[in-house]
Tab-separated table of C-alpha atoms in Angstrom:
chain	number	residue	atom	x	y	z
A	1	MET	CA	0.000	0.000	0.000
A	2	THR	CA	1.392	3.383	-1.000
A	3	SER	CA	-0.804	5.448	1.305
A	4	GLN	CA	-2.462	5.077	4.683
A	5	ARG	CA	-5.699	6.452	6.077
A	6	PRO	CA	-5.119	9.513	8.288
A	7	VAL	CA	-5.942	9.525	11.988
A	8	GLY	CA	-9.496	10.626	12.701
A	9	HIS	CA	-10.964	9.090	9.552
A	10	GLU	CA	-11.015	5.428	10.608
A	11	GLN	CA	-14.627	4.616	9.746
A	12	MET	CA	-15.940	4.269	6.222
A	13	ASN	CA	-19.183	5.562	4.760
A	14	ILE	CA	-21.436	3.054	3.003
A	15	ALA	CA	-24.322	3.794	0.677
A	16	VAL	CA	-26.221	1.054	-1.146
A	17	LEU	CA	-27.482	1.510	-4.699
A	18	VAL	CA	-30.854	-0.213	-5.045
A	19	SER	CA	-31.950	-1.963	-8.206
A	20	GLY	CA	-35.028	-4.150	-8.058
A	21	GLY	CA	-33.542	-6.847	-10.262
A	22	GLY	CA	-30.084	-6.777	-8.707
A	23	ASN	CA	-27.061	-5.057	-10.217
A	24	HIS	CA	-26.216	-7.997	-12.472
A	25	GLN	CA	-28.020	-8.185	-15.785
A	26	GLY	CA	-29.075	-11.795	-15.337
A	27	ALA	CA	-29.725	-11.859	-11.581
A	28	TRP	CA	-33.494	-11.700	-11.988
A	29	ARG	CA	-33.435	-15.049	-13.827
A	30	ARG	CA	-31.888	-16.861	-10.879
A	31	ALA	CA	-34.185	-19.326	-9.118
A	32	GLY	CA	-35.417	-17.721	-5.925
A	33	SER	CA	-34.980	-14.124	-7.052
A	34	ASN	CA	-37.742	-11.818	-5.872
A	35	ILE	CA	-38.061	-10.007	-9.198
A	36	GLU	CA	-41.866	-10.277	-9.042
A	37	LEU	CA	-41.774	-7.845	-6.099
A	38	ALA	CA	-39.365	-5.357	-7.655
A	39	SER	CA	-42.125	-3.034	-8.867
A	40	THR	CA	-43.968	-3.014	-5.559
A	41	PRO	CA	-43.481	-0.536	-2.712
A	42	GLY	CA	-43.025	-3.384	-0.241
A	43	PHE	CA	-39.747	-4.461	-1.870
A	44	TYR	CA	-38.187	-1.043	-1.303
A	45	VAL	CA	-39.607	-0.596	2.189
A	46	ASP	CA	-38.187	-3.983	3.234
A	47	PHE	CA	-34.815	-3.175	1.652
A	48	ALA	CA	-34.665	0.280	3.259
A	49	ARG	CA	-35.501	-1.068	6.701
A	50	LYS	CA	-32.786	-3.725	6.442
A	51	ALA	CA	-30.292	-1.076	5.347
A	52	GLU	CA	-31.282	1.131	8.261
A	53	ALA	CA	-30.982	-1.748	10.725
A	54	ALA	CA	-27.417	-2.211	9.441
A	55	LYS	CA	-26.764	1.542	10.056
A	56	ILE	CA	-26.064	2.199	6.364
A	57	ASP	CA	-25.556	5.882	5.500
A	58	ALA	CA	-27.974	6.021	2.578
A	59	ILE	CA	-29.740	4.176	-0.172
A	60	PHE	CA	-29.018	5.469	-3.623
A	61	PHE	CA	-31.226	5.500	-6.716
A	62	ALA	CA	-29.865	5.910	-10.235
A	63	ASP	CA	-32.119	7.105	-13.041
A	64	ILE	CA	-32.219	6.915	-16.819
A	65	PRO	CA	-35.132	8.913	-18.305
A	66	TYR	CA	-35.143	6.776	-21.425
A	67	LEU	CA	-36.160	3.296	-22.501
A	68	ASP	CA	-34.876	1.084	-25.283
A	69	PRO	CA	-37.582	-1.630	-25.516
A	70	LYS	CA	-34.975	-4.101	-26.771
A	71	GLY	CA	-32.959	-3.521	-23.618
A	72	LEU	CA	-35.957	-4.072	-21.351
A	73	ALA	CA	-36.418	-7.561	-22.743
A	74	ALA	CA	-33.257	-8.655	-20.928
A	75	ASN	CA	-32.843	-6.040	-18.220
A	76	PRO	CA	-35.589	-5.316	-15.658
A	77	VAL	CA	-33.426	-2.557	-14.127
A	78	LEU	CA	-34.963	-0.294	-16.764
A	79	ASN	CA	-38.409	-0.786	-15.200
A	80	ALA	CA	-37.954	1.603	-12.280
A	81	PHE	CA	-39.757	4.143	-10.117
A	82	GLU	CA	-38.917	7.851	-10.417
A	83	PRO	CA	-36.323	8.437	-7.657
A	84	VAL	CA	-37.701	11.543	-5.915
A	85	VAL	CA	-41.184	10.031	-5.721
A	86	LEU	CA	-39.769	6.769	-4.377
A	87	THR	CA	-37.499	8.376	-1.779
A	88	SER	CA	-40.401	10.544	-0.597
A	89	TYR	CA	-42.407	7.391	-0.028
A	90	LEU	CA	-39.534	5.709	1.818
A	91	ALA	CA	-39.073	8.726	4.074
A	92	ALA	CA	-42.296	7.754	5.829
A	93	HIS	CA	-41.025	4.211	6.487
A	94	THR	CA	-37.545	5.043	7.845
A	95	THR	CA	-36.105	7.371	10.467
A	96	HIS	CA	-32.331	7.657	9.938
A	97	LEU	CA	-31.442	6.279	6.508
A	98	GLY	CA	-30.251	8.818	3.940
A	99	LEU	CA	-32.265	9.011	0.707
A	100	VAL	CA	-30.281	9.889	-2.431
A	101	SER	CA	-32.041	10.560	-5.745
A	102	SER	CA	-30.443	11.062	-9.150
A	103	VAL	CA	-31.867	14.110	-10.936
A	104	SER	CA	-30.611	15.394	-14.289
A	105	THR	CA	-29.559	18.998	-14.763
A	106	SER	CA	-30.243	18.599	-18.485
A	107	PHE	CA	-33.907	17.624	-18.248
A	108	THR	CA	-35.415	19.656	-15.419
A	109	GLU	CA	-35.526	23.193	-13.996
A	110	PRO	CA	-33.836	24.560	-10.851
A	111	TYR	CA	-37.052	25.845	-9.261
A	112	ASN	CA	-38.922	22.554	-9.529
A	113	MET	CA	-35.937	20.572	-8.310
A	114	ALA	CA	-35.155	22.905	-5.400
A	115	ARG	CA	-38.785	22.729	-4.277
A	116	GLN	CA	-38.818	18.917	-4.502
A	117	PHE	CA	-35.612	18.498	-2.493
A	118	ALA	CA	-36.583	21.120	0.082
A	119	SER	CA	-39.845	19.236	0.561
A	120	LEU	CA	-38.143	15.827	0.752
A	121	ASP	CA	-35.518	17.075	3.183
A	122	ARG	CA	-38.168	18.576	5.452
A	123	LEU	CA	-40.480	15.549	5.230
A	124	SER	CA	-37.599	13.188	6.037
A	125	GLY	CA	-36.126	15.278	8.839
A	126	GLY	CA	-32.968	16.109	6.927
A	127	ARG	CA	-32.094	12.941	5.005
A	128	ALA	CA	-32.165	14.042	1.356
A	129	GLY	CA	-29.266	13.674	-1.060
A	130	TRP	CA	-29.012	14.762	-4.682
A	131	ASN	CA	-26.907	12.820	-7.181
A	132	ILE	CA	-26.198	15.454	-9.822
A	133	VAL	CA	-26.193	13.942	-13.316
A	134	THR	CA	-25.844	15.688	-16.666
A	135	SER	CA	-27.292	12.744	-18.676
A	136	ALA	CA	-25.843	11.225	-21.812
A	137	ILE	CA	-29.136	10.017	-23.272
A	138	GLY	CA	-32.855	10.763	-23.198
A	139	GLU	CA	-32.983	14.171	-24.854
A	140	LYS	CA	-35.667	13.089	-27.361
A	141	ASN	CA	-38.108	12.738	-24.480
A	142	TYR	CA	-37.726	16.435	-23.693
A	143	GLY	CA	-38.009	18.155	-27.059
A	144	THR	CA	-36.264	18.270	-30.391
A	145	ALA	CA	-32.986	19.936	-29.416
A	146	PRO	CA	-29.941	17.649	-29.573
A	147	LEU	CA	-28.060	16.910	-26.376
A	148	PRO	CA	-25.214	19.440	-25.991
A	149	ASP	CA	-21.593	18.362	-25.920
A	150	GLN	CA	-20.158	17.254	-22.596
A	151	ASP	CA	-18.447	20.549	-21.758
A	152	ILE	CA	-21.688	22.463	-22.332
A	153	ARG	CA	-23.653	19.993	-20.187
A	154	TYR	CA	-21.233	20.515	-17.317
A	155	GLU	CA	-21.344	24.282	-17.744
A	156	GLN	CA	-25.128	24.057	-17.577
A	157	ALA	CA	-24.904	21.780	-14.534
A	158	ALA	CA	-22.703	24.263	-12.660
A	159	GLU	CA	-25.222	27.007	-13.353
A	160	PHE	CA	-28.117	24.730	-12.366
A	161	VAL	CA	-26.513	23.911	-9.006
A	162	GLU	CA	-25.801	27.572	-8.301
A	163	ALA	CA	-29.407	28.561	-9.060
A	164	THR	CA	-30.668	25.710	-6.877
A	165	LYS	CA	-28.471	26.737	-3.947
A	166	ARG	CA	-29.697	30.313	-4.208
A	167	LEU	CA	-33.291	29.110	-4.168
A	168	LEU	CA	-32.685	26.913	-1.131
A	169	ASP	CA	-31.056	29.917	0.545
A	170	SER	CA	-34.167	32.087	-0.001
A	171	TRP	CA	-35.085	31.604	3.661
A	172	ASP	CA	-32.870	31.299	6.713
A	173	HIS	CA	-33.521	28.732	9.429
A	174	ASP	CA	-35.039	31.378	11.697
A	175	THR	CA	-37.018	33.301	9.044
A	176	LEU	CA	-40.244	31.713	10.262
A	177	LYS	CA	-41.483	33.586	13.373
A	178	ILE	CA	-45.064	32.335	13.995
A	179	ASP	CA	-45.768	35.101	16.507
A	180	ARG	CA	-49.476	34.910	17.289
A	181	ALA	CA	-49.410	38.017	19.493
A	182	THR	CA	-48.037	40.337	16.800
A	183	GLY	CA	-49.493	38.494	13.829
A	184	GLN	CA	-46.079	38.015	12.263
A	185	PHE	CA	-45.812	34.664	10.517
A	186	ALA	CA	-42.363	35.242	9.014
A	187	ASP	CA	-39.757	37.969	8.650
A	188	ALA	CA	-40.475	39.042	5.073
A	189	ALA	CA	-37.318	41.161	4.991
A	190	ASP	CA	-35.278	38.005	5.537
A	191	ILE	CA	-36.687	36.232	2.438
A	192	THR	CA	-34.384	37.124	-0.419
A	193	PRO	CA	-35.138	37.053	-4.147
A	194	THR	CA	-33.023	34.660	-6.153
A	195	ASP	CA	-32.507	37.003	-9.127
A	196	PHE	CA	-30.429	34.454	-10.981
A	197	HIS	CA	-29.666	35.384	-14.593
A	198	GLY	CA	-27.281	33.049	-16.355
A	199	LYS	CA	-26.525	31.630	-19.766
A	200	PHE	CA	-28.972	28.730	-19.375
A	201	PHE	CA	-31.408	29.698	-16.607
A	202	ASP	CA	-33.321	32.750	-15.424
A	203	VAL	CA	-34.893	32.312	-12.006
A	204	GLU	CA	-36.583	35.116	-10.104
A	205	GLY	CA	-37.396	33.248	-6.863
A	206	PRO	CA	-37.643	33.152	-3.939
A	207	LEU	CA	-38.536	29.557	-3.142
A	208	ASN	CA	-41.998	29.091	-1.645
A	209	ILE	CA	-40.919	26.769	1.174
A	210	GLN	CA	-38.662	27.449	4.157
A	211	ARG	CA	-35.033	26.389	4.198
A	212	PRO	CA	-34.728	22.617	4.669
A	213	PRO	CA	-33.063	21.133	7.775
A	214	GLN	CA	-29.789	20.377	5.968
A	215	GLY	CA	-29.686	23.720	4.150
A	216	TRP	CA	-29.031	21.879	0.910
A	217	PRO	CA	-29.393	18.168	0.180
A	218	VAL	CA	-26.031	16.413	0.361
A	219	LEU	CA	-24.552	16.800	-3.124
A	220	PHE	CA	-23.214	13.724	-4.942
A	221	GLN	CA	-21.662	13.479	-8.387
A	222	ALA	CA	-20.382	10.539	-10.409
A	223	GLY	CA	-18.344	11.990	-13.276
A	224	ALA	CA	-14.772	10.654	-13.520
A	225	SER	CA	-13.724	12.252	-16.819
A	226	PRO	CA	-11.358	15.252	-16.542
A	227	ILE	CA	-14.234	17.729	-16.739
A	228	GLY	CA	-16.334	15.556	-14.412
A	229	ARG	CA	-13.557	15.495	-11.817
A	230	ARG	CA	-13.210	19.270	-12.018
A	231	PHE	CA	-16.942	19.770	-11.569
A	232	ALA	CA	-17.019	17.340	-8.642
A	233	ALA	CA	-14.072	19.050	-6.980
A	234	GLU	CA	-15.880	22.395	-7.067
A	235	THR	CA	-19.365	21.124	-6.208
A	236	ALA	CA	-19.783	17.636	-4.759
A	237	GLU	CA	-19.749	16.461	-1.152
A	238	GLY	CA	-19.699	12.808	-2.186
A	239	ILE	CA	-18.019	11.525	-5.369
A	240	PHE	CA	-19.180	8.152	-6.713
A	241	THR	CA	-16.549	6.484	-8.909
A	242	ALA	CA	-15.894	3.236	-10.802
A	243	GLN	CA	-12.308	1.972	-10.480
A	244	GLN	CA	-11.133	-1.575	-11.163
A	245	THR	CA	-7.861	-1.725	-9.237
A	246	LEU	CA	-6.311	-0.425	-6.022
A	247	GLU	CA	-3.823	1.580	-8.084
A	248	ASP	CA	-6.582	3.211	-10.134
A	249	SER	CA	-8.544	3.948	-6.951
A	250	LEU	CA	-5.516	5.618	-5.363
A	251	GLU	CA	-4.866	7.715	-8.464
A	252	PHE	CA	-8.467	8.885	-8.606
A	253	ALA	CA	-8.693	9.691	-4.893
A	254	HIS	CA	-5.423	11.610	-4.856
A	255	ASP	CA	-6.317	13.554	-7.997
A	256	VAL	CA	-9.774	14.660	-6.890
A	257	ARG	CA	-8.536	15.542	-3.390
A	258	ARG	CA	-5.865	17.716	-4.984
A	259	GLN	CA	-8.487	19.422	-7.139
A	260	VAL	CA	-10.816	19.882	-4.153
A	261	ALA	CA	-8.002	21.658	-2.284
A	262	ALA	CA	-7.281	23.808	-5.343
A	263	ALA	CA	-10.944	24.858	-5.325
A	264	GLY	CA	-10.527	26.144	-1.767
A	265	ARG	CA	-12.301	23.269	-0.061
A	266	ASP	CA	-11.260	20.754	2.595
A	267	PRO	CA	-10.481	17.458	0.789
A	268	ARG	CA	-11.482	15.442	3.860
A	269	ARG	CA	-14.957	16.961	3.751
A	270	VAL	CA	-15.541	15.510	0.278
A	271	LYS	CA	-16.128	11.759	0.401
A	272	VAL	CA	-14.708	9.534	-2.347
A	273	LEU	CA	-17.097	6.590	-2.665
A	274	LEU	CA	-15.965	3.599	-4.696
A	275	GLY	CA	-18.549	1.485	-6.486
A	276	ILE	CA	-18.402	-2.233	-5.646
A	277	THR	CA	-20.584	-5.091	-6.888
A	278	PRO	CA	-20.036	-8.013	-4.516
A	279	ILE	CA	-21.115	-11.562	-5.339
A	280	ILE	CA	-21.502	-12.980	-1.834
A	281	GLY	CA	-22.040	-16.526	-0.625
A	282	ARG	CA	-21.980	-18.006	2.855
A	283	ASP	CA	-18.546	-19.291	1.920
A	284	GLU	CA	-16.247	-18.911	-1.085
A	285	ALA	CA	-17.515	-22.076	-2.784
A	286	GLU	CA	-21.112	-20.914	-2.625
A	287	ALA	CA	-20.122	-17.474	-3.936
A	288	LYS	CA	-18.280	-19.045	-6.876
A	289	ALA	CA	-21.309	-21.216	-7.617
A	290	VAL	CA	-23.571	-18.150	-7.642
A	291	GLU	CA	-21.093	-16.377	-9.926
A	292	ARG	CA	-21.215	-19.275	-12.399
A	293	VAL	CA	-25.022	-19.324	-12.412
A	294	LEU	CA	-25.245	-15.562	-12.888
A	295	GLY	CA	-22.685	-15.729	-15.677
A	296	GLU	CA	-24.858	-18.185	-17.581
A	297	PHE	CA	-27.703	-15.654	-17.504
A	298	ILE	CA	-25.789	-12.796	-19.135
A	299	ASP	CA	-27.465	-11.951	-22.432
A	300	ILE	CA	-24.459	-11.454	-24.717
A	301	LYS	CA	-26.415	-9.568	-27.385
A	302	ALA	CA	-28.064	-7.219	-24.879
A	303	SER	CA	-24.793	-6.550	-23.055
A	304	LEU	CA	-22.972	-5.988	-26.340
A	305	ARG	CA	-25.653	-3.473	-27.324
A	306	LYS	CA	-25.187	-1.654	-24.006
A	307	LEU	CA	-21.395	-1.702	-24.342
A	308	ASN	CA	-21.733	-0.379	-27.871
A	309	SER	CA	-23.744	2.589	-26.551
A	310	TYR	CA	-20.523	3.812	-24.908
A	311	VAL	CA	-18.573	3.616	-28.189
A	312	PRO	CA	-19.815	6.260	-30.661
A	313	GLY	CA	-19.506	5.624	-34.365
A	314	VAL	CA	-18.216	2.051	-34.060
A	315	ASP	CA	-20.217	-1.137	-34.595
A	316	LEU	CA	-18.714	-3.663	-32.182
A	317	ASN	CA	-20.579	-6.492	-33.896
A	318	GLN	CA	-17.907	-6.503	-36.614
A	319	PHE	CA	-15.212	-7.718	-34.200
A	320	ASP	CA	-14.360	-11.213	-32.959
A	321	LEU	CA	-15.801	-11.707	-29.487
A	322	ASP	CA	-12.762	-13.692	-28.412
A	323	LYS	CA	-10.129	-11.126	-29.383
A	324	PRO	CA	-9.338	-7.618	-28.082
A	325	VAL	CA	-10.927	-4.795	-30.061
A	326	PRO	CA	-8.165	-3.170	-32.177
A	327	ALA	CA	-7.100	0.115	-30.600
A	328	GLU	CA	-7.057	1.848	-33.976
A	329	ALA	CA	-10.754	1.084	-34.415
A	330	LEU	CA	-11.737	2.918	-31.228
A	331	PRO	CA	-12.179	6.686	-30.849
A	332	PRO	CA	-9.820	8.515	-28.478
A	333	ILE	CA	-11.175	8.789	-24.937
A	334	ALA	CA	-11.191	12.595	-25.024
A	335	SER	CA	-13.449	12.628	-28.103
A	336	VAL	CA	-16.313	10.727	-26.430
A	337	GLN	CA	-19.194	12.956	-25.323
A	338	GLY	CA	-21.391	10.498	-23.425
A	339	ARG	CA	-20.198	8.682	-20.253
A	340	GLN	CA	-16.574	9.322	-21.113
A	341	SER	CA	-15.221	7.924	-17.853
A	342	ARG	CA	-17.022	4.597	-18.280
A	343	TYR	CA	-15.795	4.351	-21.881
A	344	ALA	CA	-12.252	4.959	-20.611
A	345	ILE	CA	-12.495	1.885	-18.351
A	346	PHE	CA	-13.462	-0.373	-21.257
A	347	TYR	CA	-10.951	1.273	-23.604
A	348	ASN	CA	-8.044	0.723	-21.206
A	349	LEU	CA	-9.052	-2.830	-20.347
A	350	THR	CA	-8.950	-3.899	-23.990
A	351	THR	CA	-6.068	-1.770	-25.321
A	352	ILE	CA	-3.742	-2.030	-22.295
A	353	ASP	CA	-4.788	-5.172	-20.425
A	354	GLY	CA	-5.727	-7.224	-23.475
A	355	TRP	CA	-9.308	-8.035	-22.505
A	356	THR	CA	-11.312	-9.639	-25.290
A	357	LEU	CA	-14.586	-8.194	-26.475
A	358	ARG	CA	-16.365	-11.086	-24.760
A	359	ASP	CA	-14.624	-10.163	-21.486
A	360	LEU	CA	-15.857	-6.581	-21.828
A	361	VAL	CA	-19.376	-7.720	-22.652
A	362	LYS	CA	-19.486	-9.932	-19.570
A	363	LEU	CA	-18.148	-7.099	-17.412
A	364	THR	CA	-20.915	-4.894	-18.753
A	365	GLY	CA	-23.562	-7.455	-17.863
A	366	ARG	CA	-21.986	-8.206	-14.502
A	367	SER	CA	-21.352	-4.711	-13.158
A	368	ASP	CA	-21.347	-2.123	-15.976
A	369	GLY	CA	-17.651	-1.526	-15.359
A	370	HIS	CA	-17.638	-1.352	-11.560
A	371	TRP	CA	-15.272	-3.345	-9.352
A	372	THR	CA	-16.662	-6.849	-8.826
A	373	ILE	CA	-15.449	-9.242	-6.141
A	374	THR	CA	-16.671	-12.764	-5.416
A	375	GLY	CA	-16.302	-14.437	-2.048
A	376	SER	CA	-17.445	-15.074	1.493
A	377	PRO	CA	-18.541	-12.215	3.791
A	378	GLU	CA	-15.045	-12.251	5.326
A	379	GLN	CA	-13.408	-11.940	1.907
A	380	ILE	CA	-15.711	-9.094	0.878
A	381	ALA	CA	-14.978	-7.275	4.143
A	382	ASP	CA	-11.225	-7.836	3.650
A	383	ALA	CA	-11.333	-6.324	0.164
A	384	MET	CA	-13.344	-3.301	1.316
A	385	ALA	CA	-10.998	-2.772	4.251
A	386	GLU	CA	-7.895	-2.949	2.060
A	387	ARG	CA	-8.803	-0.065	-0.230
A	388	PHE	CA	-10.268	1.992	2.585
A	389	LEU	CA	-7.223	1.605	4.835
A	390	ALA	CA	-4.949	2.377	1.878
A	391	ASP	CA	-6.813	5.723	1.665
A	392	ALA	CA	-7.966	4.866	-1.850
A	393	CYS	CA	-11.527	5.811	-0.893
A	394	ASP	CA	-13.582	7.133	2.011
A	395	GLY	CA	-16.213	4.458	1.640
A	396	TYR	CA	-18.389	2.665	-0.862
A	397	VAL	CA	-21.510	2.655	-2.922
A	398	VAL	CA	-22.369	-1.036	-2.684
A	399	MET	CA	-24.400	-2.414	-5.583
A	400	PRO	CA	-25.814	-5.789	-4.479
A	401	THR	CA	-25.513	-8.241	-7.335
A	402	TYR	CA	-28.562	-10.355	-6.566
A	403	HIS	CA	-31.619	-10.383	-4.287
A	404	PRO	CA	-32.693	-11.406	-1.753
A	405	GLU	CA	-29.798	-13.601	-0.594
A	406	GLY	CA	-26.894	-11.471	-1.818
A	407	SER	CA	-28.098	-8.158	-0.437
A	408	GLY	CA	-29.249	-9.938	2.709
A	409	LEU	CA	-25.776	-11.408	3.312
A	410	PHE	CA	-24.212	-7.984	2.917
A	411	PHE	CA	-26.425	-6.509	5.629
A	412	SER	CA	-26.388	-9.521	7.968
A	413	ASP	CA	-22.806	-10.763	7.568
A	414	VAL	CA	-20.447	-8.280	5.870
A	415	VAL	CA	-21.483	-5.183	7.828
A	416	PRO	CA	-21.038	-6.853	11.251
A	417	ILE	CA	-17.477	-7.858	10.293
A	418	LEU	CA	-16.668	-4.245	9.410
A	419	GLN	CA	-18.259	-3.129	12.681
A	420	GLU	CA	-16.227	-5.631	14.707
A	421	ARG	CA	-13.056	-4.258	13.124
A	422	GLY	CA	-14.039	-0.698	14.021
A	423	LEU	CA	-14.328	0.269	10.351
A	424	PHE	CA	-18.056	1.041	10.357
A	425	ARG	CA	-20.480	2.490	12.888
A	426	ARG	CA	-22.584	0.373	15.231
A	427	GLU	CA	-25.087	3.180	15.817
A	428	TYR	CA	-26.045	6.369	14.033
A	429	ALA	CA	-24.479	9.458	15.622
A	430	GLY	CA	-27.267	11.695	14.322
A	431	THR	CA	-30.478	11.678	12.347
A	432	THR	CA	-29.496	13.550	9.167
A	433	LEU	CA	-27.544	12.467	6.114
A	434	ARG	CA	-25.068	15.282	6.791
A	435	SER	CA	-24.443	13.899	10.266
A	436	HIS	CA	-23.751	10.440	8.795
A	437	PHE	CA	-21.092	11.932	6.504
A	438	GLY	CA	-19.689	14.292	9.118
A	439	LEU	CA	-20.738	17.345	7.117
A	440	ASP	CA	-21.815	20.713	8.461
A	441	ILE	CA	-24.980	22.513	7.402
A	442	PRO	CA	-23.803	25.019	4.756
A	443	ALA	CA	-24.084	28.641	5.758
A	444	ARG	CA	-26.652	30.663	3.873
A	445	GLY	CA	-24.923	32.034	0.796
A	446	GLU	CA	-21.887	29.731	1.082
A	447	ARG	CA	-20.145	29.372	-2.275
A	448	VAL	CA	-16.993	27.850	-3.742
A	449	ALA	CA	-16.455	28.490	-7.459
A	450	ARG	CA	-19.012	30.076	-9.726
A	451	PRO	CA	-19.407	30.372	-13.504
A	452	ALA	CA	-18.236	33.778	-14.708
A	453	GLN	CA	-21.456	34.514	-16.609
A	454	VAL	CA	-23.701	34.264	-13.561
A	455	ALA	CA	-24.907	37.593	-12.229
């Protein structure tokens, strides 16, 4: 290990990304899967309560506002509830668990989103999180304009976040007076107009709901491309990343922490969360058996189609599945406009590590490029501890591969091992998502770096 975790940061953060079918393309086909329940509220309530009993920081919901009917035939993950609606429902069934929703800055408006998150944060007692996504697909569901290039989407996202923060800062925590004797409900002079006039958004404000308990929802971001890292360093409080190796994880963590410091922020107040897709069995043999069964259920054509969506202008069907894709046939990483960081993982695996196209297709079906590890609860805990103690991450976004046994074993067996080693909490220290991550409530008007065109 080339680095060690600093004193005072000995416990990891853990969020769990929930997918009704499991985070393996073929997991729903496994005998005993509870896929029939995946579109029912009870599935998510049961999952959330188990996560809360394990003292997990948050459950995390991805979102793709688009459907390819061909993809749905092999992938029930695409049949999913809208995240803000779902997390609002789960707020009533939990008391401590953080609730993180992915919302696109390309397909919504700051006022609507600020109002939704202010409402969710207040209804949940301060447990809302926002995963900021710029979206690489879905624009045809929102009009006729083509999706802008990546740099424009990030510029728009920075402006969107700034407008949202200003809206959430319309009220202070003590603006509401409720003085029956004088008849003063609120201090009107303390409610400030937003008056945001940028390149992409014009928002008068103020917001029509008081400031939420956390001030702002905890801000997450998952871009790992150069521009994504820069945006995360200036904006995010939790950075969700996909890295295959310890070395790659260390490089990413060190780079984003350096950029966070350059943006005038405390690097230890921005959590680097590594994605992990564990295939867990009660022992290693059982885990390997589950891995083999799941591997048989990968739909090669569907996974190839998904992989191909990351590779613009190239038809991967023309290449031999059992050979690496020729490097000269692939576009340079920097030229890719959609999900550039995920494309970079596949590009490097085939051009540097010699992975065959079939290997890449199976990785896509297994984990969509995230780190996958197969083993007993002890082995999973060992692997998580290694990268955390090496300071290659501050915690994890765990993506359970299959339900109900796999996710159940993570909560019932892996988490207790981490707790016994002192690497994860035994009890919540507070009731808000910010308290779970050790984050302060942002001061009204707090800013870091702002786009030059914003008034």
